[in-house]
Coordinates of N, CA and C in Angstrom, one line a residue:
X181 N 325.6 207.6 114.0 CA 326.7 206.8 114.4 C 326.3 206.1 115.7
X182 N 326.9 204.9 115.9 CA 326.6 204.1 117.1 C 327.9 203.9 117.9
X183 N 327.8 204.1 119.2 CA 328.9 203.9 120.1 C 328.5 202.8 121.1
X184 N 329.3 201.8 121.3 CA 329.1 200.7 122.2 C 329.9 201.0 123.5
X185 N 329.1 201.2 124.6 CA 329.7 201.4 125.9 C 329.8 200.1 126.7
X186 N 330.9 199.7 127.1 CA 331.1 198.4 127.8 C 330.8 198.5 129.3
X187 N 329.8 197.7 129.7 CA 329.4 197.6 131.1 C 330.0 196.3 131.7
X188 N 330.9 196.5 132.7 CA 331.5 195.3 133.3 C 331.3 195.4 134.9
X189 N 330.4 196.3 135.3 CA 330.0 196.4 136.7 C 330.6 197.5 137.5
X190 N 331.6 198.3 136.9 CA 332.2 199.3 137.6 C 332.2 200.6 136.8
X191 N 331.2 200.8 136.1 CA 331.2 201.9 135.1 C 330.3 203.1 135.5
X192 N 330.8 204.3 135.2 CA 330.0 205.5 135.4 C 329.1 205.7 134.1
X193 N 328.1 204.8 133.9 CA 327.5 204.7 132.6 C 326.6 205.9 132.3
X194 N 325.8 206.4 133.3 CA 324.8 207.4 132.9 C 325.5 208.7 132.3
X195 N 326.5 209.2 133.0 CA 327.2 210.4 132.5 C 327.8 210.2 131.1
X196 N 328.3 209.0 130.9 CA 328.9 208.6 129.6 C 327.8 208.6 128.5
X197 N 326.7 207.9 128.8 CA 325.6 207.9 127.9 C 325.1 209.3 127.5
X198 N 324.9 210.1 128.5 CA 324.4 211.4 128.2 C 325.4 212.3 127.4
X199 N 326.7 212.1 127.6 CA 327.7 212.9 126.9 C 327.7 212.5 125.4
X200 N 327.6 211.2 125.1 CA 327.6 210.8 123.7 C 326.3 211.1 123.0
X201 N 325.2 210.9 123.8 CA 323.8 211.2 123.2 C 323.7 212.7 122.9
X202 N 324.4 213.6 123.6 CA 324.4 215.0 123.4 C 324.7 215.4 122.0
X203 N 325.5 214.6 121.3 CA 325.9 214.8 120.0 C 325.2 213.9 119.0
X204 N 324.1 213.3 119.4 CA 323.2 212.6 118.5 C 323.7 211.1 118.3
X205 N 324.7 210.7 119.0 CA 325.2 209.3 118.8 C 324.1 208.3 119.4
X206 N 324.0 207.2 118.7 CA 323.2 206.1 119.2 C 324.1 205.3 120.2
X207 N 323.7 205.2 121.4 CA 324.5 204.6 122.5 C 324.0 203.3 122.9
X208 N 324.8 202.2 122.8 CA 324.4 200.9 123.2 C 325.3 200.6 124.5
X209 N 324.7 200.3 125.6 CA 325.4 199.8 126.8 C 325.3 198.3 126.8
X210 N 326.4 197.6 127.0 CA 326.3 196.2 126.9 C 327.4 195.5 127.7
X211 N 327.0 194.2 128.1 CA 328.0 193.3 128.7 C 328.2 192.1 127.8
X212 N 327.7 192.2 126.6 CA 327.8 191.0 125.7 C 329.0 191.0 124.8
X213 N 329.8 189.9 124.8 CA 330.9 189.8 123.9 C 330.5 189.9 122.4
X214 N 329.3 189.4 122.1 CA 328.8 189.5 120.7 C 328.6 190.9 120.3
X215 N 328.1 191.8 121.2 CA 327.8 193.2 120.9 C 329.2 193.9 120.7
X216 N 330.1 193.5 121.5 CA 331.5 194.1 121.4 C 332.1 193.8 120.0
X217 N 332.0 192.6 119.6 CA 332.5 192.1 118.3 C 331.8 192.8 117.2
X218 N 330.6 193.2 117.4 CA 329.8 193.9 116.3 C 329.9 195.4 116.3
X219 N 330.7 195.9 117.3 CA 330.7 197.4 117.5 C 331.5 198.1 116.4
X220 N 331.0 199.4 116.1 CA 331.7 200.3 115.3 C 332.7 201.1 116.0
X221 N 332.4 201.4 117.3 CA 333.3 202.1 118.2 C 333.0 201.7 119.6
X222 N 334.1 201.7 120.4 CA 333.9 201.2 121.8 C 334.3 202.3 122.8
X223 N 333.7 202.3 123.9 CA 334.0 203.1 125.1 C 334.1 202.2 126.3
X224 N 335.3 202.3 127.0 CA 335.5 201.5 128.2 C 335.6 202.5 129.4
X225 N 334.5 202.8 130.1 CA 334.6 203.7 131.2 C 334.9 203.0 132.5
X226 N 334.9 203.6 133.6 CA 335.1 202.9 134.9 C 335.5 203.7 136.0
X227 N 335.1 203.2 137.2 CA 335.5 203.8 138.5 C 335.8 202.7 139.5
X228 N 336.9 202.7 140.1 CA 337.2 201.7 141.1 C 338.6 201.1 141.0
X229 N 338.8 199.9 141.5 CA 340.1 199.3 141.5 C 340.4 198.5 140.2
X230 N 341.7 198.5 139.8 CA 342.1 197.9 138.6 C 341.8 196.4 138.6
X231 N 342.2 195.7 139.6 CA 342.0 194.3 139.7 C 340.5 193.9 139.5
X232 N 339.6 194.7 140.2 CA 338.2 194.4 140.1 C 337.7 194.6 138.7
X233 N 338.2 195.7 138.1 CA 337.8 196.0 136.7 C 338.2 194.9 135.7
X234 N 339.4 194.4 135.8 CA 339.9 193.3 135.0 C 339.1 192.0 135.2
X235 N 338.8 191.7 136.5 CA 338.0 190.5 136.8 C 336.6 190.6 136.2
X236 N 336.1 191.8 136.3 CA 334.7 192.0 135.7 C 334.8 191.7 134.2
X237 N 335.8 192.2 133.5 CA 335.9 191.9 132.0 C 336.1 190.4 131.8
X238 N 336.9 189.8 132.6 CA 337.2 188.4 132.4 C 336.0 187.5 132.7
X239 N 335.3 187.8 133.7 CA 334.1 187.0 134.1 C 333.0 187.1 133.0
X240 N 332.9 188.2 132.3 CA 331.9 188.4 131.3 C 332.4 188.0 129.9
X241 N 333.7 187.5 129.8 CA 334.2 187.0 128.5 C 334.5 188.2 127.6
X242 N 334.9 189.3 128.1 CA 335.0 190.5 127.3 C 336.5 190.8 126.9
X243 N 337.4 190.2 127.5 CA 338.8 190.6 127.2 C 339.2 190.3 125.8
X244 N 339.0 189.1 125.3 CA 339.4 188.7 124.0 C 338.6 189.5 122.9
X245 N 337.3 189.7 123.0 CA 336.6 190.5 122.1 C 337.1 191.9 122.0
X246 N 337.5 192.5 123.1 CA 338.1 193.9 123.1 C 339.4 193.9 122.3
X247 N 340.2 192.9 122.6 CA 341.5 192.8 122.0 C 341.4 192.5 120.5
X248 N 340.4 191.7 120.1 CA 340.2 191.4 118.7 C 339.7 192.6 117.9
X249 N 338.8 193.3 118.5 CA 338.3 194.5 117.8 C 339.4 195.6 117.7
X250 N 340.2 195.8 118.7 CA 341.2 196.9 118.5 C 342.3 196.4 117.6
X251 N 342.6 195.1 117.5 CA 343.5 194.6 116.5 C 343.0 194.9 115.1
X252 N 341.7 195.0 114.9 CA 341.1 195.2 113.6 C 341.0 196.7 113.3
X253 N 341.4 197.5 114.3 CA 341.4 199.0 114.1 C 340.2 199.7 114.6
X254 N 339.3 199.0 115.3 CA 338.1 199.6 115.8 C 338.5 200.6 116.9
X255 N 338.0 201.9 116.8 CA 338.3 202.9 117.8 C 337.8 202.5 119.2
X256 N 338.7 202.7 120.2 CA 338.4 202.4 121.6 C 338.8 203.6 122.5
X257 N 337.9 204.2 123.3 CA 338.2 205.2 124.2 C 338.0 204.7 125.6
X258 N 339.1 204.7 126.4 CA 339.1 204.4 127.8 C 339.1 205.6 128.7
X259 N 338.2 205.6 129.7 CA 338.0 206.8 130.5 C 338.3 206.4 132.0
X260 N 339.2 207.1 132.6 CA 339.6 206.9 134.0 C 340.1 205.5 134.3
X261 N 339.4 204.6 135.1 CA 339.8 203.3 135.2 C 339.9 202.6 133.9
X262 N 339.0 202.9 133.0 CA 339.0 202.3 131.6 C 340.4 202.6 130.9
X263 N 340.9 203.8 131.1 CA 342.2 204.1 130.5 C 343.3 203.2 131.2
X264 N 343.3 203.1 132.5 CA 344.3 202.3 133.2 C 344.3 200.9 132.7
X265 N 343.2 200.3 132.5 CA 343.1 198.9 132.0 C 343.6 198.7 130.6
X266 N 343.8 199.8 129.9 CA 344.3 199.7 128.5 C 345.8 199.3 128.6
X267 N 346.5 199.5 129.7 CA 347.9 199.3 129.8 C 348.3 197.9 130.1
X268 N 349.6 197.6 130.1 CA 350.1 196.2 130.3 C 349.8 195.7 131.7
X269 N 350.0 196.5 132.7 CA 349.8 196.0 134.1 C 349.7 197.2 135.1
X270 N 349.2 196.9 136.3 CA 349.0 197.9 137.3 C 349.6 197.4 138.6
X271 N 350.1 198.3 139.4 CA 350.7 198.0 140.7 C 349.7 198.2 141.8
X272 N 348.4 198.5 141.5 CA 347.4 198.7 142.5 C 347.1 197.4 143.3
X273 N 347.3 197.4 144.6 CA 347.0 196.2 145.4 C 347.7 195.0 144.9
X274 N 349.0 195.1 144.5 CA 349.7 193.9 143.9 C 349.9 194.2 142.4
X275 N 350.5 193.3 141.7 CA 350.7 193.4 140.3 C 349.7 192.7 139.5
X276 N 348.9 193.4 138.7 CA 347.8 192.8 137.9 C 347.9 193.1 136.4
X277 N 347.7 192.1 135.6 CA 347.8 192.2 134.2 C 346.6 193.0 133.6
X278 N 346.9 193.9 132.7 CA 345.9 194.7 132.0 C 345.6 194.1 130.6
X279 N 344.9 195.0 129.8 CA 344.6 194.5 128.4 C 345.8 194.6 127.5
X280 N 346.8 195.3 127.8 CA 348.0 195.4 127.0 C 347.8 196.1 125.6
X281 N 346.9 197.0 125.6 CA 346.7 197.8 124.3 C 347.5 199.0 124.2
X282 N 348.0 199.5 125.3 CA 349.0 200.6 125.3 C 350.2 200.2 126.1
X283 N 351.4 200.1 125.6 CA 352.5 199.7 126.4 C 352.8 200.6 127.6
X284 N 352.9 200.0 128.8 CA 353.2 200.8 129.9 C 352.6 200.2 131.2
X285 N 352.8 200.9 132.3 CA 352.4 200.4 133.6 C 351.6 201.5 134.4
X286 N 350.7 201.1 135.2 CA 350.0 202.0 136.1 C 350.6 201.9 137.5
X287 N 351.0 203.1 138.0 CA 351.7 203.2 139.3 C 351.0 204.2 140.2
X288 N 351.2 204.1 141.5 CA 350.6 205.0 142.4 C 351.2 206.4 142.4
X289 N 350.3 207.4 142.5 CA 350.8 208.8 142.6 C 351.5 208.9 144.0
X290 N 352.7 209.5 144.0 CA 353.4 209.6 145.3 C 352.6 210.4 146.3
X291 N 352.8 210.0 147.6 CA 352.2 210.7 148.7 C 352.9 212.0 149.0
X292 N 354.0 212.2 148.4 CA 354.7 213.5 148.6 C 354.9 214.2 147.2
X293 N 355.0 215.5 147.2 CA 355.2 216.2 146.0 C 356.7 216.2 145.6
X294 N 357.1 216.9 144.5 CA 358.4 216.9 144.1 C 359.4 217.5 145.1
X295 N 358.9 218.3 146.0 CA 359.7 218.9 147.0 C 359.8 218.1 148.3
X296 N 359.1 217.0 148.3 CA 359.0 216.2 149.5 C 357.9 216.5 150.5
X297 N 357.1 217.4 150.2 CA 356.0 217.8 151.1 C 354.8 216.9 150.9
X298 N 354.0 216.5 151.9 CA 352.9 215.7 151.8 C 351.9 216.2 150.8
X299 N 351.2 215.3 150.0 CA 350.2 215.8 149.1 C 349.0 214.8 149.2
X300 N 347.8 215.3 148.8 CA 346.6 214.5 149.0 C 346.5 213.5 147.9
X301 N 346.3 212.2 148.3 CA 346.0 211.2 147.3 C 344.8 210.4 147.9
X302 N 343.7 210.2 147.3 CA 343.5 210.4 145.8 C 343.5 211.9 145.4
X303 N 343.8 212.1 144.2 CA 343.8 213.4 143.6 C 342.5 213.7 143.0
X304 N 341.8 214.7 143.5 CA 340.5 215.1 143.0 C 340.5 216.6 142.7
X305 N 340.5 217.0 141.5 CA 340.7 218.4 141.1 C 340.5 218.6 139.7
X306 N 340.4 219.9 139.3 CA 340.4 220.3 137.9 C 341.9 220.7 137.6
X307 N 342.4 220.1 136.5 CA 343.8 220.3 136.2 C 343.9 220.7 134.7
X308 N 344.9 221.5 134.4 CA 345.1 221.8 133.0 C 345.8 220.7 132.2
X309 N 345.5 220.7 130.9 CA 346.1 219.7 129.9 C 347.2 220.4 129.1
X310 N 348.3 219.8 129.0 CA 349.4 220.3 128.2 C 349.9 219.2 127.2
X311 N 350.2 219.6 126.0 CA 350.7 218.6 125.0 C 351.9 217.9 125.5
X312 N 352.0 216.6 125.2 CA 353.1 215.7 125.6 C 353.6 215.0 124.4
X313 N 354.6 214.1 124.6 CA 355.1 213.3 123.5 C 355.8 214.1 122.4
X314 N 356.3 215.3 122.8 CA 357.0 216.1 121.8 C 356.1 217.0 120.9
X315 N 354.8 217.0 121.3 CA 353.8 217.8 120.5 C 353.8 219.2 120.9
X316 N 353.6 220.1 119.9 CA 353.5 221.5 120.2 C 352.0 221.9 120.5
X317 N 351.1 221.1 120.1 CA 349.7 221.3 120.4 C 349.0 219.9 120.3
X318 N 347.7 220.0 120.3 CA 346.9 218.7 120.2 C 346.4 218.3 118.8
X319 N 346.8 219.1 117.8 CA 346.4 218.8 116.5 C 346.5 217.4 116.0
X320 N 345.5 216.8 115.3 CA 345.6 215.5 114.8 C 345.3 214.4 115.9
X321 N 344.9 214.8 117.1 CA 344.5 213.8 118.1 C 343.1 214.0 118.6
X322 N 342.6 213.2 119.5 CA 341.3 213.3 120.0 C 341.1 214.6 120.8
X323 N 342.2 215.2 121.2 CA 342.2 216.5 121.9 C 342.4 217.7 121.1
X324 N 342.2 217.5 119.8 CA 342.4 218.6 118.8 C 341.6 219.9 119.1
X325 N 340.4 219.7 119.8 CA 339.6 220.9 120.1 C 340.0 221.6 121.4
X326 N 341.0 221.1 122.0 CA 341.4 221.7 123.3 C 342.6 222.6 123.2
X327 N 342.6 223.7 123.8 CA 343.7 224.6 123.9 C 344.6 224.2 125.0
X328 N 345.9 224.2 124.8 CA 346.8 223.9 125.9 C 346.5 224.8 127.2
X329 N 346.4 224.2 128.3 CA 346.1 224.9 129.5 C 344.7 224.9 130.0
X330 N 343.8 224.4 129.1 CA 342.4 224.2 129.5 C 342.3 223.0 130.5
X331 N 341.3 223.1 131.3 CA 341.2 222.2 132.5 C 340.2 221.1 132.3
X332 N 340.4 219.9 132.8 CA 339.5 218.8 132.9 C 339.5 218.3 134.3
X333 N 338.4 217.5 134.6 CA 338.2 217.0 135.9 C 338.9 215.6 136.2
X334 N 339.7 215.6 137.2 CA 340.5 214.3 137.5 C 340.0 213.8 138.9
X335 N 340.0 212.5 139.0 CA 339.8 211.8 140.3 C 340.5 210.5 140.2
X336 N 341.7 210.4 140.8 CA 342.4 209.1 140.7 C 343.6 209.1 141.8
X337 N 344.0 207.9 142.1 CA 345.1 207.6 143.0 C 346.3 207.0 142.3
X338 N 346.1 206.6 141.1 CA 347.1 205.9 140.3 C 347.2 206.6 138.9
X339 N 348.4 206.6 138.3 CA 348.6 207.2 137.0 C 349.1 206.1 136.1
X340 N 348.7 206.2 134.8 CA 349.2 205.3 133.8 C 350.4 205.9 133.1
X341 N 351.5 205.2 133.0 CA 352.8 205.7 132.5 C 353.1 205.0 131.2
X342 N 352.9 205.6 130.0 CA 353.2 204.9 128.8 C 354.7 204.6 128.7
X343 N 355.0 203.4 128.1 CA 356.4 203.0 127.9 C 357.1 203.8 126.8
X344 N 356.3 204.2 125.9 CA 356.8 205.0 124.7 C 356.3 206.4 124.8
X345 N 357.3 207.3 124.7 CA 356.9 208.8 124.9 C 356.0 209.2 123.8
X346 N 356.1 208.6 122.6 CA 355.2 209.1 121.5 C 353.7 208.7 121.8
X347 N 353.5 207.8 122.8 CA 352.1 207.5 123.1 C 351.4 208.5 124.1
X348 N 352.2 209.4 124.6 CA 351.7 210.4 125.5 C 351.0 211.5 124.7
X349 N 349.7 211.7 124.9 CA 349.0 212.8 124.3 C 349.1 214.1 125.1
X350 N 348.8 213.9 126.4 CA 348.7 215.1 127.2 C 349.2 214.8 128.6
X351 N 349.8 215.8 129.3 CA 350.2 215.7 130.7 C 349.4 216.8 131.4
X352 N 349.3 216.5 132.7 CA 348.9 217.6 133.7 C 350.0 217.6 134.7
X353 N 350.0 218.7 135.5 CA 351.0 218.9 136.5 C 350.4 218.7 137.9
X354 N 350.9 217.7 138.7 CA 350.4 217.5 140.0 C 351.6 217.2 140.9
X355 N 351.7 218.0 142.0 CA 352.8 217.8 142.9 C 354.1 218.1 142.3
X356 N 354.1 219.0 141.3 CA 355.4 219.4 140.7 C 355.9 218.4 139.7
X357 N 355.1 217.4 139.4 CA 355.5 216.4 138.4 C 354.5 216.4 137.2
X358 N 355.0 216.0 136.0 CA 354.2 215.8 134.9 C 353.5 214.4 135.0
X359 N 352.2 214.4 135.0 CA 351.4 213.2 135.1 C 350.7 213.0 133.8
X360 N 350.7 211.8 133.3 CA 350.1 211.5 132.0 C 348.6 211.6 132.1
X361 N 348.0 212.5 131.3 CA 346.5 212.7 131.4 C 345.8 212.0 130.3
X362 N 346.5 211.8 129.1 CA 345.9 211.1 128.0 C 347.0 210.4 127.2
X363 N 346.6 209.3 126.6 CA 347.6 208.5 125.8 C 346.8 207.8 124.7
X364 N 347.6 207.5 123.6 CA 347.0 206.8 122.5 C 348.0 205.9 121.8
X365 N 347.5 204.8 121.3 CA 348.3 203.8 120.6 C 347.5 203.3 119.5
X366 N 347.7 203.8 118.3 CA 346.9 203.4 117.2 C 345.5 204.0 117.4
X367 N 344.4 203.2 117.2 CA 343.0 203.7 117.4 C 342.6 203.6 118.9
X368 N 343.5 203.2 119.8 CA 343.2 203.1 121.2 C 343.6 204.4 121.9
X369 N 342.6 205.0 122.6 CA 342.9 206.3 123.2 C 342.4 206.2 124.7
X370 N 343.2 206.7 125.6 CA 342.8 206.7 127.0 C 342.8 208.1 127.6
X371 N 341.9 208.5 128.5 CA 341.8 209.7 129.2 C 341.8 209.5 130.7
X372 N 342.8 209.9 131.4 CA 342.8 209.7 132.8 C 341.7 210.5 133.5
X373 N 341.4 211.7 132.9 CA 340.3 212.5 133.4 C 339.0 212.0 132.9
X374 N 337.9 212.7 133.4 CA 336.6 212.3 133.0 C 336.1 213.3 131.9
X375 N 336.2 213.1 130.7 CA 335.7 214.1 129.7 C 334.2 214.3 129.8
X376 N 333.4 213.3 130.2 CA 332.0 213.6 130.3 C 331.6 214.4 131.5
X377 N 332.5 214.6 132.4 CA 332.3 215.5 133.6 C 333.1 216.8 133.5
X378 N 333.7 217.0 132.4 CA 334.6 218.2 132.3 C 334.1 219.4 131.6
X379 N 332.8 219.5 131.6 CA 332.1 220.7 131.0 C 332.4 220.8 129.5
X380 N 332.5 222.0 129.0 CA 332.6 222.3 127.6 C 333.9 221.6 127.0
X381 N 335.0 221.7 127.7 CA 336.2 221.1 127.2 C 336.1 219.6 127.0
X382 N 335.4 218.9 128.0 CA 335.2 217.5 127.8 C 334.3 217.1 126.7
X383 N 333.3 217.9 126.5 CA 332.4 217.7 125.4 C 333.0 217.9 124.0
X384 N 334.0 218.8 124.0 CA 334.7 218.9 122.7 C 335.6 217.7 122.4
X385 N 336.1 217.1 123.5 CA 336.9 215.9 123.3 C 336.0 214.7 122.8
X386 N 334.8 214.6 123.4 CA 333.9 213.5 122.9 C 333.4 213.8 121.5
X387 N 333.2 215.1 121.2 CA 332.8 215.4 119.8 C 333.9 215.0 118.8
X388 N 335.2 215.3 119.2 CA 336.3 215.0 118.3 C 336.4 213.5 118.2
X389 N 336.2 212.7 119.2 CA 336.3 211.3 119.2 C 335.2 210.7 118.2
X390 N 334.0 211.3 118.3 CA 333.0 210.8 117.3 C 333.3 211.2 115.9
X391 N 334.0 212.3 115.7 CA 334.4 212.7 114.4 C 335.5 211.8 113.8
X392 N 336.2 211.1 114.6 CA 337.3 210.2 114.2 C 336.8 208.8 113.8
X393 N 335.5 208.5 114.2 CA 334.9 207.2 114.0 C 334.6 207.0 112.5

């Protein structure tokens, strides 16, 4: 199987490559629109600011190829910043348009918890995953190999909030609030956490994604 990882200048490429190669996947890292259009499956990783990420995609001519492929049903996995860019827009440093592949908006994690006490942002921690969107478990999703309550590694200051509750795959609890940890809309899946840095649990998620291709 072949996985095409999109490089737009803000990506944590090495850990992503290693994670997919661990399961025998052929990994292509590319900034080429032609490679994206020829892909069997896409991965959009990333670390950094939303606006910078979208500008990187635009400058490389990658936005329309990504939209075209997902409209054709090609699987796409967004990781961390990659997940945020799947949404309609982000409030980070102003209002910026995203890829619009998952309805919803990216907003800042509050500086205070649900009780009004100060909390640290950015959030850097291992957090548990719990089924969301009315699900009793993760069956039938890219998280099918995860048991509710198992932890993954998070590092972020903004959260993506799906407009449709059915698009929420998983939540985590931070500051007494449910924060969307994973979302999906058709063949487009986003993980706010870093599956490639989340040990055995993360590897199970990547393995399940490959099984869905």
